[in-house]
PDB file of C-alpha atoms in Angstrom:
ATOM      1  CA  MET A 221      -9.796  55.526  23.149  1.00 44.00           C
ATOM      2  CA  LEU A 222     -12.438  58.226  22.547  1.00 42.00           C
ATOM      3  CA  TYR A 223     -11.539  61.605  23.945  1.00 41.00           C
ATOM      4  CA  ALA A 224     -14.092  64.395  24.564  1.00 41.00           C
ATOM      5  CA  LEU A 225     -13.544  68.049  25.435  1.00 35.00           C
ATOM      6  CA  PHE A 226     -16.120  70.619  26.230  1.00 37.00           C
ATOM      7  CA  LEU A 227     -14.987  73.884  24.594  1.00 36.00           C
ATOM      8  CA  THR A 228     -17.566  76.210  26.063  1.00 33.00           C
ATOM      9  CA  HIS A 229     -19.407  76.088  29.365  1.00 34.00           C
ATOM     10  CA  VAL A 230     -22.907  74.676  29.524  1.00 36.00           C
ATOM     11  CA  LEU A 231     -25.563  77.348  29.206  1.00 32.00           C
ATOM     12  CA  ALA A 232     -29.132  76.039  29.778  1.00 34.00           C
ATOM     13  CA  ASN A 233     -27.913  72.531  29.320  1.00 39.00           C
ATOM     14  CA  ILE A 234     -26.606  73.243  25.819  1.00 38.00           C
ATOM     15  CA  ALA A 235     -23.050  72.121  25.159  1.00 39.00           C
ATOM     16  CA  THR A 236     -20.390  72.417  22.416  1.00 41.00           C
ATOM     17  CA  LEU A 237     -18.402  69.166  22.218  1.00 48.00           C
ATOM     18  CA  VAL A 238     -15.314  68.181  20.381  1.00 45.00           C
ATOM     19  CA  ILE A 239     -14.759  64.468  20.084  1.00 48.00           C
ATOM     20  CA  LYS A 240     -11.406  63.260  18.921  1.00 43.00           C
ATOM     21  CA  ILE A 241     -11.286  59.907  17.102  1.00 42.00           C
ATOM     22  CA  ASN A 242      -8.101  58.765  15.459  1.00 40.00           C
ATOM     23  CA  ASN A 243      -6.739  62.318  15.559  1.00 40.00           C
ATOM     24  CA  VAL A 244      -9.808  63.591  13.771  1.00 41.00           C
ATOM     25  CA  SER A 245     -11.881  66.227  15.773  1.00 45.00           C
ATOM     26  CA  LEU A 246     -15.639  66.148  15.360  1.00 49.00           C
ATOM     27  CA  LEU A 247     -17.519  69.260  16.546  1.00 46.00           C
ATOM     28  CA  PHE A 248     -20.904  68.855  18.035  1.00 48.00           C
ATOM     29  CA  MET A 249     -23.024  71.980  18.427  1.00 47.00           C
ATOM     30  CA  PRO A 250     -26.371  70.550  19.243  1.00 49.00           C
ATOM     31  CA  SER A 251     -29.444  72.924  19.575  1.00 48.00           C
ATOM     32  CA  THR A 252     -30.832  70.882  22.485  1.00 58.00           C
ATOM     33  CA  PRO A 253     -29.479  68.199  24.887  1.00 61.00           C
ATOM     34  CA  THR A 254     -31.590  65.652  23.023  1.00 71.00           C
ATOM     35  CA  THR A 255     -29.860  66.420  19.728  1.00 80.00           C
ATOM     36  CA  PHE A 256     -26.522  66.190  21.492  1.00 79.00           C
ATOM     37  CA  SER A 257     -27.309  62.816  22.992  1.00 86.00           C
ATOM     38  CA  LYS A 258     -28.593  61.483  19.661  1.00 89.00           C
ATOM     39  CA  ASP A 259     -25.458  62.648  17.765  1.00 92.00           C
ATOM     40  CA  LEU A 260     -23.168  61.158  20.403  1.00 92.00           C
ATOM     41  CA  ARG A 261     -24.996  57.775  20.390  1.00 94.00           C
ATOM     42  CA  GLN A 262     -24.718  57.603  16.660  1.00 95.00           C
ATOM     43  CA  GLN A 263     -20.990  58.359  16.701  1.00 95.00           C
ATOM     44  CA  LEU A 264     -20.162  55.934  19.421  1.00 96.00           C
ATOM     45  CA  ARG A 265     -22.244  53.142  18.056  1.00 97.00           C
ATOM     46  CA  HIS A 266     -20.585  53.699  14.621  1.00 97.00           C
ATOM     47  CA  GLN A 267     -17.097  53.485  16.270  1.00 97.00           C
ATOM     48  CA  ARG A 268     -17.740  50.213  18.206  1.00 98.00           C
ATOM     49  CA  ARG A 269     -19.281  48.604  15.081  1.00 98.00           C
ATOM     50  CA  GLN A 270     -16.126  49.449  13.184  1.00 98.00           C
ATOM     51  CA  LEU A 271     -13.966  47.295  15.427  1.00 98.00           C
ATOM     52  CA  THR A 272     -12.726  44.101  13.555  1.00 98.00           C
ATOM     53  CA  SER A 273     -13.787  40.623  14.856  1.00 98.00           C
ATOM     54  CA  ALA A 274     -10.144  40.117  15.907  1.00 98.00           C
ATOM     55  CA  THR A 275     -10.160  43.328  17.982  1.00 98.00           C
ATOM     56  CA  GLN A 276     -13.620  42.504  19.442  1.00 98.00           C
ATOM     57  CA  GLN A 277     -12.293  39.027  20.477  1.00 98.00           C
ATOM     58  CA  GLN A 278      -9.092  40.551  21.971  1.00 99.00           C
ATOM     59  CA  HIS A 279     -11.130  43.146  23.937  1.00 99.00           C
ATOM     60  CA  ALA A 280     -13.425  40.469  25.272  1.00 99.00           C
ATOM     61  CA  GLN A 281     -10.496  38.324  26.446  1.00 99.00           C
ATOM     62  CA  GLN A 282      -8.754  41.261  28.153  1.00 99.00           C
ATOM     63  CA  ALA A 283     -11.969  42.441  29.758  1.00 99.00           C
ATOM     64  CA  LEU A 284     -12.579  38.933  31.140  1.00 99.00           C
ATOM     65  CA  LYS A 285      -9.079  39.144  32.854  1.00 98.00           C
ATOM     66  CA  ASN A 286     -10.125  42.480  34.424  1.00 98.00           C
ATOM     67  CA  ALA A 287     -13.467  40.912  35.536  1.00 98.00           C
ATOM     68  CA  GLN A 288     -11.662  38.121  37.158  1.00 98.00           C
ATOM     69  CA  GLN A 289      -9.961  40.586  39.516  1.00 96.00           C
ATOM     70  CA  LEU A 290     -13.368  41.553  40.740  1.00 96.00           C
ATOM     71  CA  LEU A 291     -14.596  37.983  40.972  1.00 97.00           C
ATOM     72  CA  ALA A 292     -11.527  37.081  43.188  1.00 96.00           C
ATOM     73  CA  SER A 293     -12.501  39.690  45.650  1.00 94.00           C
ATOM     74  CA  ASN A 294     -14.069  38.823  49.049  1.00 93.00           C
ATOM     75  CA  ALA A 295     -17.340  40.159  47.843  1.00 93.00           C
ATOM     76  CA  PHE A 296     -17.636  36.928  45.733  1.00 96.00           C
ATOM     77  CA  ASN A 297     -16.857  34.428  48.458  1.00 95.00           C
ATOM     78  CA  HIS A 298     -20.430  33.151  48.373  1.00 96.00           C
ATOM     79  CA  PRO A 299     -22.833  32.673  45.489  1.00 98.00           C
ATOM     80  CA  GLN A 300     -24.070  35.922  43.897  1.00 98.00           C
ATOM     81  CA  ASN A 301     -26.937  36.855  41.707  1.00 99.00           C
ATOM     82  CA  ILE A 302     -25.222  38.368  38.661  1.00 99.00           C
ATOM     83  CA  ALA A 303     -27.033  40.008  35.738  1.00 99.00           C
ATOM     84  CA  LEU A 304     -25.414  40.348  32.380  1.00 99.00           C
ATOM     85  CA  PHE A 305     -26.767  40.859  28.798  1.00 98.00           C
ATOM     86  CA  ILE A 306     -26.408  39.369  25.421  1.00 98.00           C
ATOM     87  CA  SER A 307     -24.093  41.658  23.443  1.00 98.00           C
ATOM     88  CA  GLN A 308     -25.087  43.135  20.031  1.00 96.00           C
ATOM     89  CA  ASP A 309     -24.464  46.165  17.874  1.00 97.00           C
ATOM     90  CA  GLY A 310     -20.722  46.068  18.400  1.00 98.00           C
ATOM     91  CA  GLU A 311     -20.986  45.932  22.259  1.00 98.00           C
ATOM     92  CA  LEU A 312     -18.090  44.413  24.180  1.00 99.00           C
ATOM     93  CA  SER A 313     -18.922  40.684  24.113  1.00 98.00           C
ATOM     94  CA  SER A 314     -20.189  39.317  27.326  1.00 98.00           C
ATOM     95  CA  GLN A 315     -20.062  35.659  26.175  1.00 98.00           C
ATOM     96  CA  ASN A 316     -16.530  34.891  27.605  1.00 98.00           C
ATOM     97  CA  LEU A 317     -17.647  36.342  31.034  1.00 99.00           C
ATOM     98  CA  ILE A 318     -20.869  34.255  31.003  1.00 99.00           C
ATOM     99  CA  GLN A 319     -19.075  31.076  30.096  1.00 99.00           C
ATOM    100  CA  TYR A 320     -16.503  31.743  32.836  1.00 99.00           C
ATOM    101  CA  LEU A 321     -19.218  32.186  35.395  1.00 99.00           C
ATOM    102  CA  TRP A 322     -21.026  29.067  34.369  1.00 99.00           C
ATOM    103  CA  GLN A 323     -17.901  26.820  34.293  1.00 98.00           C
ATOM    104  CA  ASN A 324     -15.884  28.130  37.165  1.00 98.00           C
ATOM    105  CA  THR A 325     -18.167  29.559  39.798  1.00 98.00           C
ATOM    106  CA  SER A 326     -21.329  28.874  41.724  1.00 98.00           C
ATOM    107  CA  HIS A 327     -22.782  32.275  40.953  1.00 99.00           C
ATOM    108  CA  ARG A 328     -26.208  32.507  39.239  1.00 99.00           C
ATOM    109  CA  VAL A 329     -26.425  34.390  35.870  1.00 99.00           C
ATOM    110  CA  TYR A 330     -29.413  36.319  34.962  1.00 99.00           C
ATOM    111  CA  LEU A 331     -30.527  38.172  31.783  1.00 99.00           C
ATOM    112  CA  PRO A 332     -32.982  41.169  31.646  1.00 98.00           C
ATOM    113  CA  VAL A 333     -36.475  40.542  30.392  1.00 98.00           C
ATOM    114  CA  LEU A 334     -38.552  43.327  29.086  1.00 96.00           C
ATOM    115  CA  GLN A 335     -42.163  43.644  30.172  1.00 93.00           C
ATOM    116  CA  GLN A 336     -45.236  44.178  28.028  1.00 88.00           C
ATOM    117  CA  HIS A 337     -45.335  47.977  28.829  1.00 89.00           C
ATOM    118  CA  SER A 338     -42.147  49.987  28.456  1.00 82.00           C
ATOM    119  CA  GLU A 339     -42.815  51.861  31.655  1.00 88.00           C
ATOM    120  CA  GLN A 340     -42.632  48.689  33.719  1.00 94.00           C
ATOM    121  CA  PRO A 341     -39.249  47.711  35.250  1.00 96.00           C
ATOM    122  CA  MET A 342     -37.405  44.757  33.766  1.00 98.00           C
ATOM    123  CA  THR A 343     -37.246  41.440  35.515  1.00 98.00           C
ATOM    124  CA  PHE A 344     -34.290  39.191  35.360  1.00 99.00           C
ATOM    125  CA  ALA A 345     -34.513  35.564  34.227  1.00 98.00           C
ATOM    126  CA  LEU A 346     -32.121  32.848  35.282  1.00 98.00           C
ATOM    127  CA  TYR A 347     -29.787  31.945  32.426  1.00 98.00           C
ATOM    128  CA  ARG A 348     -28.170  28.507  32.199  1.00 98.00           C
ATOM    129  CA  PRO A 349     -26.305  26.700  29.424  1.00 98.00           C
ATOM    130  CA  ASP A 350     -29.477  24.745  28.588  1.00 96.00           C
ATOM    131  CA  SER A 351     -31.761  27.820  28.729  1.00 97.00           C
ATOM    132  CA  GLN A 352     -34.119  28.426  25.859  1.00 96.00           C
ATOM    133  CA  LEU A 353     -34.072  31.903  24.399  1.00 97.00           C
ATOM    134  CA  LYS A 354     -36.538  33.924  22.319  1.00 97.00           C
ATOM    135  CA  ASN A 355     -36.097  37.363  20.941  1.00 96.00           C
ATOM    136  CA  ASN A 356     -37.971  40.319  22.434  1.00 95.00           C
ATOM    137  CA  ARG A 357     -39.457  43.233  20.495  1.00 94.00           C
ATOM    138  CA  PHE A 358     -35.968  44.629  20.028  1.00 93.00           C
ATOM    139  CA  HIS A 359     -34.649  41.300  18.714  1.00 94.00           C
ATOM    140  CA  ILE A 360     -32.575  40.707  21.864  1.00 95.00           C
ATOM    141  CA  PRO A 361     -32.590  37.067  23.163  1.00 96.00           C
ATOM    142  CA  GLU A 362     -34.292  36.536  26.464  1.00 97.00           C
ATOM    143  CA  PRO A 363     -34.633  33.266  28.499  1.00 97.00           C
ATOM    144  CA  PHE A 364     -38.270  32.002  28.805  1.00 93.00           C
ATOM    145  CA  ASN A 365     -39.864  29.157  30.814  1.00 90.00           C
ATOM    146  CA  THR A 366     -37.468  29.923  33.702  1.00 93.00           C
ATOM    147  CA  SER A 367     -37.593  31.596  37.136  1.00 94.00           C
ATOM    148  CA  THR A 368     -37.303  35.427  37.400  1.00 97.00           C
ATOM    149  CA  ILE A 369     -36.391  37.809  40.043  1.00 98.00           C
ATOM    150  CA  SER A 370     -36.696  41.520  40.566  1.00 98.00           C
ATOM    151  CA  ALA A 371     -33.773  44.041  40.218  1.00 98.00           C
ATOM    152  CA  SER A 372     -33.540  44.449  43.900  1.00 97.00           C
ATOM    153  CA  GLN A 373     -32.688  40.776  44.406  1.00 98.00           C
ATOM    154  CA  LEU A 374     -29.563  41.072  42.270  1.00 99.00           C
ATOM    155  CA  ASP A 375     -26.095  41.445  43.778  1.00 98.00           C
ATOM    156  CA  TRP A 376     -24.244  42.654  40.623  1.00 98.00           C
ATOM    157  CA  VAL A 377     -25.313  44.081  37.302  1.00 99.00           C
ATOM    158  CA  PHE A 378     -23.068  44.177  34.262  1.00 99.00           C
ATOM    159  CA  THR A 379     -24.823  46.805  32.174  1.00 98.00           C
ATOM    160  CA  PRO A 380     -24.648  47.574  28.494  1.00 98.00           C
ATOM    161  CA  LEU A 381     -24.041  51.236  27.605  1.00 97.00           C
ATOM    162  CA  VAL A 382     -23.301  53.506  24.612  1.00 98.00           C
ATOM    163  CA  ALA A 383     -21.121  55.919  26.597  1.00 97.00           C
ATOM    164  CA  TYR A 384     -19.795  56.587  30.078  1.00 98.00           C
ATOM    165  CA  ASP A 385     -17.787  59.388  31.644  1.00 97.00           C
ATOM    166  CA  ASP A 386     -15.168  60.218  34.238  1.00 95.00           C
ATOM    167  CA  SER A 387     -17.811  60.430  36.931  1.00 95.00           C
ATOM    168  CA  GLY A 388     -19.461  57.113  36.190  1.00 96.00           C
ATOM    169  CA  ASN A 389     -22.482  58.618  34.450  1.00 97.00           C
ATOM    170  CA  ARG A 390     -23.910  56.175  31.951  1.00 97.00           C
ATOM    171  CA  MET A 391     -25.639  56.795  28.552  1.00 96.00           C
ATOM    172  CA  GLY A 392     -27.719  53.844  27.240  1.00 94.00           C
ATOM    173  CA  MET A 393     -29.631  53.507  24.051  1.00 93.00           C
ATOM    174  CA  GLY A 394     -32.255  56.077  25.084  1.00 89.00           C
ATOM    175  CA  GLY A 395     -35.077  53.800  26.080  1.00 91.00           C
ATOM    176  CA  GLY A 396     -34.529  54.360  29.930  1.00 90.00           C
ATOM    177  CA  PHE A 397     -35.002  50.710  30.795  1.00 95.00           C
ATOM    178  CA  TYR A 398     -32.109  50.454  33.149  1.00 97.00           C
ATOM    179  CA  ASP A 399     -32.783  53.805  34.785  1.00 95.00           C
ATOM    180  CA  ARG A 400     -36.456  52.856  35.399  1.00 96.00           C
ATOM    181  CA  THR A 401     -35.587  49.379  36.653  1.00 97.00           C
ATOM    182  CA  PHE A 402     -32.941  50.621  39.148  1.00 97.00           C
ATOM    183  CA  ALA A 403     -34.737  53.892  40.121  1.00 96.00           C
ATOM    184  CA  PHE A 404     -34.976  52.535  43.676  1.00 96.00           C
ATOM    185  CA  LYS A 405     -31.175  52.978  43.967  1.00 95.00           C
ATOM    186  CA  GLN A 406     -31.748  56.826  44.100  1.00 92.00           C
ATOM    187  CA  HIS A 407     -32.938  56.296  47.667  1.00 87.00           C
ATOM    188  CA  GLN A 408     -30.196  53.876  48.760  1.00 83.00           C
ATOM    189  CA  HIS A 409     -26.654  54.446  49.999  1.00 77.00           C
ATOM    190  CA  LYS A 410     -24.343  54.509  46.949  1.00 72.00           C
ATOM    191  CA  ASN A 411     -22.491  51.427  48.166  1.00 75.00           C
ATOM    192  CA  THR A 412     -25.641  49.325  48.455  1.00 89.00           C
ATOM    193  CA  LYS A 413     -26.490  46.328  46.266  1.00 94.00           C
ATOM    194  CA  PRO A 414     -27.074  45.778  43.476  1.00 97.00           C
ATOM    195  CA  HIS A 415     -23.828  47.197  42.312  1.00 96.00           C
ATOM    196  CA  LEU A 416     -23.907  48.439  38.654  1.00 97.00           C
ATOM    197  CA  ILE A 417     -20.794  47.836  36.559  1.00 98.00           C
ATOM    198  CA  GLY A 418     -20.510  49.070  33.027  1.00 98.00           C
ATOM    199  CA  TRP A 419     -19.206  46.499  30.505  1.00 99.00           C
ATOM    200  CA  ALA A 420     -17.940  48.427  27.516  1.00 99.00           C
ATOM    201  CA  HIS A 421     -14.956  49.228  25.175  1.00 98.00           C
ATOM    202  CA  SER A 422     -12.621  51.859  26.416  1.00 98.00           C
ATOM    203  CA  LEU A 423     -13.444  54.015  23.314  1.00 98.00           C
ATOM    204  CA  GLN A 424     -16.906  54.502  24.709  1.00 98.00           C
ATOM    205  CA  LYS A 425     -15.459  56.737  27.603  1.00 97.00           C
ATOM    206  CA  ILE A 426     -15.737  60.511  27.209  1.00 95.00           C
ATOM    207  CA  THR A 427     -14.944  63.246  29.664  1.00 95.00           C
ATOM    208  CA  THR A 428     -18.481  64.504  30.566  1.00 94.00           C
ATOM    209  CA  LEU A 429     -21.943  63.381  29.760  1.00 94.00           C
ATOM    210  CA  PRO A 430     -25.105  65.431  30.057  1.00 90.00           C
ATOM    211  CA  THR A 431     -27.181  63.985  32.938  1.00 90.00           C
ATOM    212  CA  GLN A 432     -30.797  63.956  34.141  1.00 89.00           C
ATOM    213  CA  PRO A 433     -32.087  63.697  37.699  1.00 91.00           C
ATOM    214  CA  TRP A 434     -33.370  60.141  37.014  1.00 91.00           C
ATOM    215  CA  ASP A 435     -30.019  58.843  35.748  1.00 93.00           C
ATOM    216  CA  ILE A 436     -28.537  55.978  37.816  1.00 94.00           C
ATOM    217  CA  PRO A 437     -24.698  56.280  37.768  1.00 94.00           C
ATOM    218  CA  LEU A 438     -22.316  53.306  37.777  1.00 96.00           C
ATOM    219  CA  CYS A 439     -20.067  52.222  40.604  1.00 95.00           C
ATOM    220  CA  GLY A 440     -17.440  51.066  38.108  1.00 97.00           C
ATOM    221  CA  VAL A 441     -16.582  49.947  34.589  1.00 98.00           C
ATOM    222  CA  ILE A 442     -14.753  47.015  33.162  1.00 99.00           C
ATOM    223  CA  ASN A 443     -13.217  47.461  29.654  1.00 99.00           C
ATOM    224  CA  GLU A 444     -10.243  45.911  27.863  1.00 99.00           C
ATOM    225  CA  ILE A 445      -7.904  48.171  29.712  1.00 98.00           C
ATOM    226  CA  GLN A 446      -8.886  47.969  33.415  1.00 98.00           C
ATOM    227  CA  LEU A 447     -11.364  47.687  36.183  1.00 97.00           C
ATOM    228  CA  GLU A 448     -12.153  51.310  37.062  1.00 96.00           C
ATOM    229  CA  TRP A 449     -13.983  52.421  40.171  1.00 96.00           C
ATOM    230  CA  PHE A 450     -15.674  55.705  40.432  1.00 94.00           C
ATOM    231  CA  TYR A 451     -14.818  57.941  43.455  1.00 78.00           C
ATOM    232  CA  GLY A 452     -16.975  57.121  46.508  1.00 75.00           C
ATOM    233  CA  ARG A 453     -18.878  54.249  44.864  1.00 78.00           C
ATOM    234  CA  GLU A 454     -16.451  51.363  45.473  1.00 80.00           C
ATOM    235  CA  PRO A 455     -18.539  48.351  46.617  1.00 78.00           C
ATOM    236  CA  LEU A 456     -18.112  47.222  50.194  1.00 61.00           C
ATOM    237  CA  ASN A 457     -17.241  43.570  50.851  1.00 59.00           C
ATOM    238  CA  ASP A 458     -20.797  42.605  51.562  1.00 58.00           C
TER     239      ASP A 458
END
């Protein structure tokens, strides 16, 4: 588990942060919020890449068990449109969850597809066992020659992330793709679909993240330890 503690209060969005990893404290004193976010991303990405294959596999198996608690709820009594992602860069593997959904449920699995221009929201392509994949410009596999839907047509979204905090704030890779794609949720009730669930290792959790007005928070996170809901954002049985 990655523990973070702000030692001084935030002045003009500038923070001093101590991150404790394996009993070693790392002091971040960024000159700007951008520098802070960059340093934090580098540290957390390094930590998850250092996990052994055996640990990665164990985390994925335990996370699947926690995901099954969610899938057993009344909200999944009828087929749902569920977005996932192809894990890379040490991310918690999503493959076990995808296989489970294919083999044991009638839910439809989708993967994000980038558009030609970065400012455009992602669409989501149906992903089946026989789907053909090709790499996008970031070398992430995407389905092609298949039907796509918009983000608003999804019921559940398991999102990748670099970090998340106690309040459900999410830090991605910095491209803003998920925030732009789900910007419409800023004008919705917080319990309204699609529900965004972080899929991550527990070591990616810190106490507090810097936020921006356009950030879209998570309603929950699944890691190898638990399914965690954030206060006031528990999905309704819809």
